[in-house]
XYZ file of C-alpha atoms in Angstrom:
552
model
C 50.725 -16.495 1.672
C 49.985 -17.972 5.115
C 46.786 -18.338 7.182
C 47.854 -15.119 8.933
C 46.984 -13.294 5.678
C 43.481 -14.728 5.196
C 40.318 -12.597 4.988
C 37.972 -13.399 6.606
C 40.058 -14.674 9.506
C 39.661 -18.435 10.049
C 38.534 -20.024 13.284
C 41.870 -21.773 13.807
C 45.036 -22.535 11.871
C 48.386 -24.189 12.400
C 51.335 -23.467 10.151
C 54.735 -25.176 10.116
C 56.905 -22.154 9.564
C 60.067 -24.312 9.505
C 59.345 -25.497 5.980
C 57.204 -23.055 4.038
C 56.150 -23.832 0.510
C 56.811 -27.541 0.845
C 53.831 -28.433 -1.298
C 53.393 -26.979 -4.747
C 50.614 -27.165 -7.275
C 52.116 -27.936 -10.673
C 51.438 -29.782 -13.918
C 51.105 -33.033 -11.967
C 48.309 -31.713 -9.746
C 44.945 -33.393 -10.226
C 41.529 -33.022 -8.619
C 40.195 -35.995 -6.683
C 36.535 -34.992 -6.288
C 34.285 -37.299 -4.305
C 30.521 -37.455 -4.960
C 28.840 -34.149 -4.187
C 31.943 -32.045 -4.805
C 31.875 -31.929 -8.609
C 30.733 -28.305 -8.619
C 33.711 -27.282 -6.487
C 36.034 -29.109 -8.895
C 34.464 -27.237 -11.826
C 34.990 -23.939 -10.023
C 38.614 -24.766 -9.199
C 39.347 -25.510 -12.861
C 37.483 -22.410 -14.079
C 39.018 -19.992 -11.558
C 42.276 -21.364 -10.169
C 43.051 -23.456 -13.248
C 42.559 -20.459 -15.519
C 44.714 -18.197 -13.341
C 47.539 -20.688 -12.917
C 47.435 -22.327 -16.331
C 47.274 -25.741 -14.663
C 44.946 -28.305 -16.288
C 43.892 -29.883 -12.962
C 42.604 -33.135 -14.514
C 40.469 -35.669 -12.658
C 42.387 -38.252 -10.673
C 43.779 -39.375 -7.347
C 47.410 -39.655 -6.354
C 50.180 -38.014 -4.340
C 49.825 -34.671 -6.145
C 46.019 -34.452 -5.918
C 43.772 -31.874 -4.347
C 41.255 -34.155 -2.631
C 37.700 -32.851 -2.114
C 35.484 -34.654 0.371
C 32.206 -34.130 2.232
C 32.754 -35.285 5.798
C 30.163 -36.196 8.414
C 32.813 -35.538 11.078
C 33.370 -32.000 9.809
C 29.628 -31.381 9.682
C 29.251 -32.579 13.247
C 32.208 -30.553 14.537
C 32.005 -27.406 12.402
C 28.552 -27.392 10.786
C 27.466 -27.730 7.152
C 29.457 -24.703 5.955
C 32.525 -25.615 7.971
C 35.682 -27.012 6.397
C 39.086 -28.407 7.226
C 41.951 -27.710 4.806
C 45.244 -29.556 5.204
C 48.503 -29.218 3.311
C 50.651 -30.366 6.242
C 51.452 -33.852 5.024
C 49.275 -35.552 7.617
C 47.251 -37.268 4.902
C 49.212 -39.831 2.910
C 49.249 -39.780 -0.877
C 47.591 -36.392 -1.289
C 48.956 -32.867 -1.618
C 45.892 -30.970 -0.370
C 42.839 -32.253 1.477
C 39.699 -30.138 1.717
C 36.884 -31.646 3.782
C 33.597 -29.834 4.245
C 30.449 -30.424 6.207
C 28.642 -30.075 2.879
C 29.505 -29.085 -0.675
C 29.283 -25.462 0.523
C 31.921 -26.123 3.169
C 34.210 -27.694 0.565
C 33.684 -24.613 -1.608
C 34.663 -22.206 1.172
C 37.744 -24.329 1.756
C 38.582 -23.976 -1.945
C 38.310 -20.205 -1.574
C 40.848 -20.383 1.245
C 43.147 -22.479 -0.946
C 42.974 -19.774 -3.613
C 43.996 -17.094 -1.099
C 46.915 -19.217 0.090
C 48.186 -19.448 -3.508
C 48.698 -15.678 -3.630
C 47.105 -12.776 -5.517
C 48.034 -14.060 -8.985
C 45.599 -16.936 -8.396
C 42.823 -14.316 -8.747
C 43.721 -13.391 -12.322
C 41.953 -14.541 -15.490
C 45.078 -15.851 -17.196
C 48.543 -16.897 -16.028
C 51.136 -14.135 -16.088
C 54.148 -16.437 -15.600
C 54.386 -19.600 -17.703
C 55.516 -22.854 -16.109
C 55.439 -21.519 -12.570
C 54.942 -23.783 -9.550
C 52.383 -22.559 -7.036
C 53.740 -22.945 -3.524
C 51.554 -23.575 -0.501
C 52.491 -23.327 3.169
C 52.347 -26.419 5.359
C 49.113 -25.658 7.129
C 45.930 -26.975 8.670
C 42.943 -24.605 8.711
C 39.680 -25.341 10.515
C 36.966 -22.846 9.858
C 33.216 -22.219 9.983
C 30.974 -19.160 9.698
C 29.365 -17.351 12.604
C 26.126 -16.624 10.709
C 24.186 -18.587 8.067
C 23.074 -15.323 6.355
C 26.029 -13.276 5.101
C 24.663 -10.966 2.470
C 25.009 -8.065 0.097
C 22.044 -6.137 -1.300
C 22.675 -4.591 -4.722
C 20.202 -2.020 -6.026
C 20.022 -2.425 -9.822
C 16.914 -0.279 -10.172
C 18.332 3.202 -9.555
C 21.272 2.414 -11.838
C 21.144 -0.749 -13.891
C 23.950 -3.293 -13.564
C 24.230 -5.417 -16.729
C 24.151 -9.182 -16.337
C 27.933 -9.600 -16.592
C 28.347 -7.096 -13.769
C 25.976 -9.106 -11.586
C 27.900 -12.306 -12.291
C 31.108 -10.465 -11.394
C 29.653 -9.406 -8.061
C 28.626 -12.976 -7.329
C 32.266 -13.944 -7.795
C 33.317 -11.137 -5.457
C 30.832 -12.310 -2.825
C 32.122 -15.872 -3.099
C 35.739 -14.695 -2.762
C 34.765 -13.170 0.599
C 32.686 -16.186 1.762
C 29.413 -14.253 1.521
C 26.447 -16.424 0.643
C 23.334 -14.263 0.092
C 22.730 -11.908 -2.836
C 19.730 -9.648 -2.236
C 18.649 -8.564 -5.725
C 16.733 -5.249 -5.586
C 14.901 -5.550 -8.907
C 12.105 -2.954 -8.829
C 11.680 0.610 -7.693
C 10.334 3.985 -8.851
C 13.315 4.474 -11.171
C 13.147 1.190 -13.072
C 11.688 -2.326 -13.315
C 14.494 -4.779 -14.087
C 12.993 -8.275 -14.527
C 11.047 -9.564 -17.522
C 7.487 -10.654 -16.660
C 6.003 -12.318 -19.715
C 2.340 -11.802 -18.852
C 2.962 -8.077 -18.255
C 5.420 -7.056 -21.010
C 5.041 -3.310 -20.465
C 6.810 -3.636 -17.112
C 10.047 -3.778 -19.090
C 8.941 -2.188 -22.367
C 7.967 0.975 -20.461
C 9.037 0.500 -16.842
C 12.681 -0.379 -17.495
C 13.578 2.979 -19.048
C 13.709 6.581 -17.912
C 14.303 9.616 -20.077
C 17.007 11.183 -17.922
C 18.606 10.872 -14.483
C 19.369 13.243 -11.636
C 23.173 13.488 -11.326
C 24.176 13.501 -7.689
C 21.868 14.073 -4.728
C 18.252 14.999 -5.496
C 19.013 18.620 -4.502
C 21.629 18.822 -7.258
C 20.843 20.990 -10.257
C 22.720 18.590 -12.546
C 21.068 16.082 -14.880
C 22.340 13.303 -17.077
C 20.131 13.772 -20.114
C 20.946 10.355 -21.574
C 18.104 7.821 -21.307
C 18.930 5.100 -18.804
C 17.621 1.607 -18.303
C 17.852 -2.075 -18.943
C 16.420 -5.323 -17.656
C 17.184 -9.000 -17.271
C 15.405 -11.468 -19.491
C 14.023 -14.532 -17.791
C 16.893 -16.574 -19.175
C 19.319 -13.970 -17.775
C 17.738 -14.484 -14.369
C 17.978 -18.265 -14.665
C 21.652 -17.897 -15.548
C 22.306 -15.578 -12.592
C 20.533 -17.924 -10.170
C 22.398 -20.975 -11.502
C 25.740 -19.130 -11.391
C 25.052 -18.145 -7.794
C 24.049 -21.688 -6.841
C 27.339 -23.036 -8.211
C 28.993 -20.678 -5.722
C 26.655 -21.648 -2.882
C 25.007 -18.237 -2.894
C 21.255 -17.837 -2.361
C 19.543 -15.131 -4.395
C 16.754 -13.161 -2.694
C 14.658 -11.291 -5.293
C 12.969 -8.086 -4.158
C 9.703 -6.896 -5.690
C 8.660 -3.681 -3.927
C 5.079 -3.503 -2.579
C 3.159 -1.152 -2.071
C 5.532 1.834 -2.225
C 8.503 2.455 -4.522
C 6.233 1.484 -7.411
C 6.125 4.364 -9.897
C 7.876 2.389 -12.641
C 5.147 -0.269 -12.451
C 2.393 2.366 -12.385
C 3.953 4.134 -15.392
C 3.703 0.844 -17.287
C 0.216 -0.061 -16.027
C -1.552 3.125 -14.817
C -4.510 1.183 -13.375
C -2.195 0.022 -10.567
C -2.119 3.535 -9.129
C -4.651 5.620 -7.250
C -6.538 6.782 -10.301
C -9.227 8.579 -8.261
C -6.569 10.929 -6.864
C -4.183 11.604 -9.747
C -4.018 11.028 -13.483
C -1.701 8.045 -13.454
C -1.535 7.973 -17.263
C 0.703 11.044 -17.040
C 3.299 9.307 -14.850
C 6.617 8.204 -16.282
C 9.475 6.236 -14.760
C 10.867 8.522 -12.070
C 14.090 10.335 -12.917
C 15.110 11.610 -9.484
C 15.629 10.285 -5.955
C 13.784 10.267 -2.665
C 10.522 8.881 -1.316
C 7.873 8.863 -4.028
C 4.206 9.651 -3.255
C 2.850 7.427 -6.046
C 1.971 4.109 -4.418
C -0.126 1.123 -5.394
C -3.910 1.266 -5.125
C -5.397 -1.214 -2.617
C -7.581 -2.961 -5.159
C -8.247 -6.585 -6.036
C -6.815 -5.838 -9.486
C -3.514 -4.798 -7.883
C -3.413 -7.961 -5.791
C -4.070 -10.186 -8.821
C -1.456 -8.299 -10.860
C 1.311 -8.810 -8.288
C 0.276 -12.409 -7.700
C 0.873 -12.889 -11.429
C 4.255 -11.184 -11.144
C 5.234 -13.340 -8.181
C 4.125 -16.556 -9.899
C 6.768 -15.897 -12.554
C 9.291 -14.791 -9.924
C 8.871 -18.079 -8.043
C 9.520 -20.015 -11.234
C 12.670 -17.999 -11.941
C 13.978 -18.241 -8.373
C 13.444 -21.873 -7.267
C 12.794 -22.596 -3.607
C 15.962 -24.680 -3.272
C 18.185 -21.670 -3.938
C 15.782 -18.822 -3.093
C 13.598 -19.785 -0.113
C 13.039 -16.091 0.719
C 11.266 -13.482 -1.412
C 11.664 -9.846 -0.372
C 8.492 -7.781 -0.677
C 9.876 -4.367 0.240
C 7.240 -2.725 2.406
C 9.261 0.384 3.266
C 8.791 4.122 2.732
C 5.141 4.037 1.672
C 3.614 7.541 1.950
C -0.097 7.430 2.808
C -1.199 10.793 1.346
C -2.855 9.328 -1.754
C -4.712 6.708 0.292
C -5.929 9.433 2.648
C -7.313 11.370 -0.333
C -8.674 8.345 -2.198
C -12.367 7.470 -1.761
C -11.615 3.968 -3.028
C -8.843 3.462 -0.469
C -11.017 4.817 2.332
C -13.816 2.485 1.308
C -11.361 -0.407 1.410
C -10.255 0.551 4.903
C -13.891 0.575 6.044
C -14.715 -2.673 4.237
C -11.785 -4.509 5.869
C -12.329 -2.948 9.285
C -8.811 -1.537 9.363
C -7.513 1.071 11.786
C -6.442 3.434 9.032
C -3.864 3.856 6.299
C -1.152 2.102 8.309
C -3.491 -0.853 8.563
C -3.931 -0.754 4.812
C -0.186 -1.111 4.279
C -0.147 -4.017 6.732
C -3.045 -5.590 4.791
C -0.953 -5.442 1.612
C 2.037 -7.077 3.290
C 0.058 -9.759 5.110
C -1.715 -10.732 1.894
C 1.537 -11.499 0.106
C 3.062 -12.949 3.252
C 0.272 -15.558 3.287
C 0.358 -15.969 -0.489
C 4.059 -16.824 -0.409
C 3.705 -19.102 2.618
C 0.986 -21.065 0.818
C 3.561 -21.756 -1.913
C 6.328 -22.864 0.406
C 8.253 -19.580 0.469
C 9.102 -17.142 3.220
C 8.434 -13.440 2.940
C 11.036 -10.997 4.158
C 10.654 -7.226 4.169
C 12.106 -4.007 5.522
C 11.312 -3.384 9.175
C 8.236 -1.244 8.417
C 6.392 -4.519 7.760
C 6.273 -5.032 11.536
C 3.618 -2.334 11.713
C 0.286 -4.132 11.963
C 1.762 -7.544 12.724
C 3.286 -10.368 10.696
C 2.549 -13.986 9.957
C 4.746 -16.372 12.005
C 7.115 -17.363 9.169
C 7.902 -13.863 7.908
C 11.361 -12.385 8.445
C 12.542 -8.793 8.816
C 15.413 -6.808 7.309
C 16.214 -4.337 10.089
C 17.428 -1.228 8.244
C 16.330 1.817 10.255
C 18.630 0.760 13.071
C 18.618 -2.110 15.544
C 15.181 -1.361 17.011
C 13.150 -3.141 14.349
C 15.341 -6.201 14.586
C 15.073 -6.261 18.364
C 11.285 -5.980 18.179
C 11.080 -8.700 15.536
C 13.363 -11.121 17.393
C 11.429 -10.631 20.631
C 8.222 -11.393 18.727
C 9.730 -14.634 17.422
C 10.545 -13.482 13.882
C 13.845 -14.158 12.168
C 15.940 -11.081 11.482
C 18.673 -9.951 9.108
C 20.577 -7.055 10.648
C 21.424 -4.341 8.110
C 21.195 -1.038 10.049
C 21.665 1.979 7.802
C 24.173 3.850 9.907
C 26.462 0.843 10.181
C 26.365 -1.101 6.897
C 24.875 1.065 4.127
C 27.899 1.170 1.875
C 26.532 4.058 -0.190
C 27.399 6.251 2.806
C 30.696 8.121 2.531
C 33.974 6.637 3.740
C 35.790 9.780 4.858
C 35.140 13.449 5.585
C 37.548 14.804 2.971
C 36.325 17.130 0.227
C 37.399 14.708 -2.532
C 34.937 11.953 -1.636
C 32.688 11.511 -4.693
C 29.046 12.580 -4.178
C 29.288 12.176 -0.374
C 26.174 10.722 1.254
C 25.361 10.407 4.958
C 27.607 10.020 7.968
C 31.210 8.899 7.647
C 31.520 5.116 7.865
C 35.185 4.137 7.676
C 36.722 0.725 7.126
C 37.305 0.545 10.873
C 33.692 1.510 11.610
C 32.457 -1.401 9.503
C 34.992 -3.742 11.124
C 33.626 -2.834 14.559
C 29.980 -3.365 13.554
C 28.229 -5.942 15.759
C 25.118 -7.557 14.238
C 23.627 -8.973 17.471
C 22.276 -6.282 19.832
C 23.266 -6.828 23.473
C 19.657 -6.242 24.532
C 18.620 -9.659 23.169
C 18.565 -12.729 25.331
C 20.347 -15.841 24.100
C 17.062 -17.316 22.889
C 16.078 -14.082 21.126
C 19.529 -13.750 19.548
C 19.018 -17.095 17.823
C 16.484 -15.313 15.605
C 19.298 -13.198 14.116
C 19.924 -15.143 10.907
C 22.872 -12.944 10.136
C 23.734 -9.663 8.563
C 23.806 -7.877 5.252
C 25.490 -4.828 3.727
C 23.270 -2.722 1.477
C 24.308 -0.785 -1.626
C 21.836 1.782 -2.953
C 22.969 3.123 -6.309
C 21.374 6.558 -6.719
C 24.802 8.190 -7.010
C 26.603 5.156 -8.465
C 26.138 5.358 -12.204
C 28.596 2.633 -13.214
C 30.598 -0.359 -11.997
C 33.610 1.687 -10.947
C 31.491 3.841 -8.641
C 29.895 0.750 -7.091
C 33.335 -0.770 -6.556
C 34.571 2.407 -4.893
C 31.723 2.452 -2.383
C 31.712 -1.274 -1.666
C 35.431 -1.989 -1.362
C 37.430 -2.344 0.771
C 34.605 -2.098 3.321
C 32.990 -5.320 2.102
C 36.123 -7.191 3.201
C 35.678 -5.864 6.742
C 31.983 -6.679 6.640
C 32.716 -10.213 5.423
C 34.945 -10.811 8.436
C 32.224 -9.531 10.769
C 29.718 -11.906 9.152
C 32.004 -14.955 9.009
C 34.517 -14.837 11.848
C 33.992 -15.285 15.581
C 35.296 -11.854 16.542
C 35.520 -10.404 20.057
C 33.418 -7.462 21.174
C 33.739 -4.439 18.858
C 36.108 -2.426 21.053
C 38.395 -5.435 21.494
C 38.762 -6.239 17.791
C 42.298 -6.072 16.445
C 41.821 -3.584 13.630
C 45.586 -3.129 13.287
C 45.908 -6.809 12.412
C 43.014 -6.518 9.956
C 44.759 -3.576 8.286
C 47.924 -5.664 8.070
C 46.011 -8.487 6.388
C 44.412 -5.972 4.028
C 47.891 -5.199 2.703
C 47.841 -8.767 1.355
C 44.221 -8.457 0.266
C 44.553 -5.302 -1.856
C 46.678 -7.180 -4.441
C 43.912 -9.799 -4.652
C 41.394 -7.028 -5.360
C 43.798 -5.554 -7.908
C 44.027 -8.911 -9.668
C 40.225 -9.098 -9.716
C 40.004 -5.623 -11.248
C 38.168 -4.041 -8.315
C 38.251 -0.235 -8.353
C 38.308 0.060 -4.548
C 38.899 3.200 -2.529
C 42.645 3.308 -1.787
C 43.649 3.678 1.866
C 45.040 7.139 1.116
C 41.823 8.439 -0.418
C 40.294 8.636 -3.896
C 42.443 8.687 -6.988
C 41.882 11.655 -9.324
C 39.577 9.690 -11.634
C 37.471 8.521 -8.674
C 36.495 12.045 -7.619
C 33.376 13.865 -8.785
C 34.150 17.543 -8.165
C 31.205 19.883 -8.189
C 28.521 17.193 -7.862
C 26.272 17.766 -4.874
C 25.960 15.066 -2.226
C 24.327 14.973 1.203
C 27.077 14.684 3.817
C 26.029 14.667 7.486
C 28.493 15.733 10.152
C 28.979 14.130 13.545
C 28.503 10.592 14.752
C 25.571 8.564 13.443
C 22.763 7.637 15.828
C 22.858 4.125 17.261
C 19.139 3.357 17.295
């Protein structure tokens, strides 16, 4: 492999094509890890060492892979930047990886793995005694955005812990560094909260599940559920941190809360409906059962968030996502208690009540050194200065937030919701939404042209979102996410030209080298020619939308 095959594309590279494969990793190769790079050395042994069968012991010397944190690289390329050299310019070392921080060294190690070829992505060597050739190359690279994320919904369909760890590895392989962990919704509560055990005893399980779109007449009658223990969460967070990935937990407030209300009925609007009759929701859509605006509800979620903050330390999880989207107001309109609260607080109405919820937890988190982030509906009613916005309903919310001085993560539905279908053919499984092809994702631009340079600095980055209503297992998630996540990763990392000027033909060429890497990793991606027979779901209703998506 050469730098011309890398995904995402590096900032710059030089390759001596006159003598390819001059350096080889072999039984003599050691790891010379300077202070601060020990985690990268551990990863290289666990991933590359396992795939190649090479022991990669500690030690310096002419056959070493040298790992260094460099002030020069940080100054020139930033903390996540790196310089990788196998061109012989450094005496007495086979490979030199210098990063602006340990994260930069790690991203350089990911590039090294790609240069070794697809077999370096396997879990055991398939050829004994093989030397692993490297091109003579110098790569200098750095990301465009500090926030390069994937949101995985584990509430609609539960992803077991090992599946989450696998996705963290897949993010790292694509130089993505934020994992947005959607842990609660109407269809399931997925994180153990010790002071409120019924959240998982009751809220983590539903009796059956709608199969396909909510208009489908099909049901999966098997009970579905699961949750992560607190030690599972600690393991996930630590595993992510070793890969320089931040984990952003999401606890939905005040909508998308039926699973919590099913577990603790007093959280709901008991003066409007009999909340004791609610169960964990078994279908999809926007649910009318929302949290009651009571002091008891506030204290309950403060207790939940106290445990969440302990599980997700500030060093690795400075942001906590509080949802804030799709909160129907019908129950509050009918609730005497909610109306009394609106009057007591001097609010403008039910929209003001939702803003009151969000601002309460915004302040509560800020008082504890964390930053709240929520879907763009949280802009309604105003935000505290430190709060950030996930702009999902299009670009408009992000533009409004950036102009108001709030940081923004751009994740517009019609561009980067990977649950949307990838082609218009009849064999696409459970087709949802407008067609969003690999090329469409590659031409996505996170920064709206309407923003000034100063306003654009509030765009922290971008994120692809994966909602799992019609993804009942790992293979279905893989199919929807890949290969489009590779295109998204390049958009988030690389300094690409304007969308129309991007060289998609070259990206497709590089994908021909990348598919074997995904094969080695066991990713059940959508093939370029369309779904394989076992990837189809004939007869299961979706919600395809024809035409071009709105650019709002």
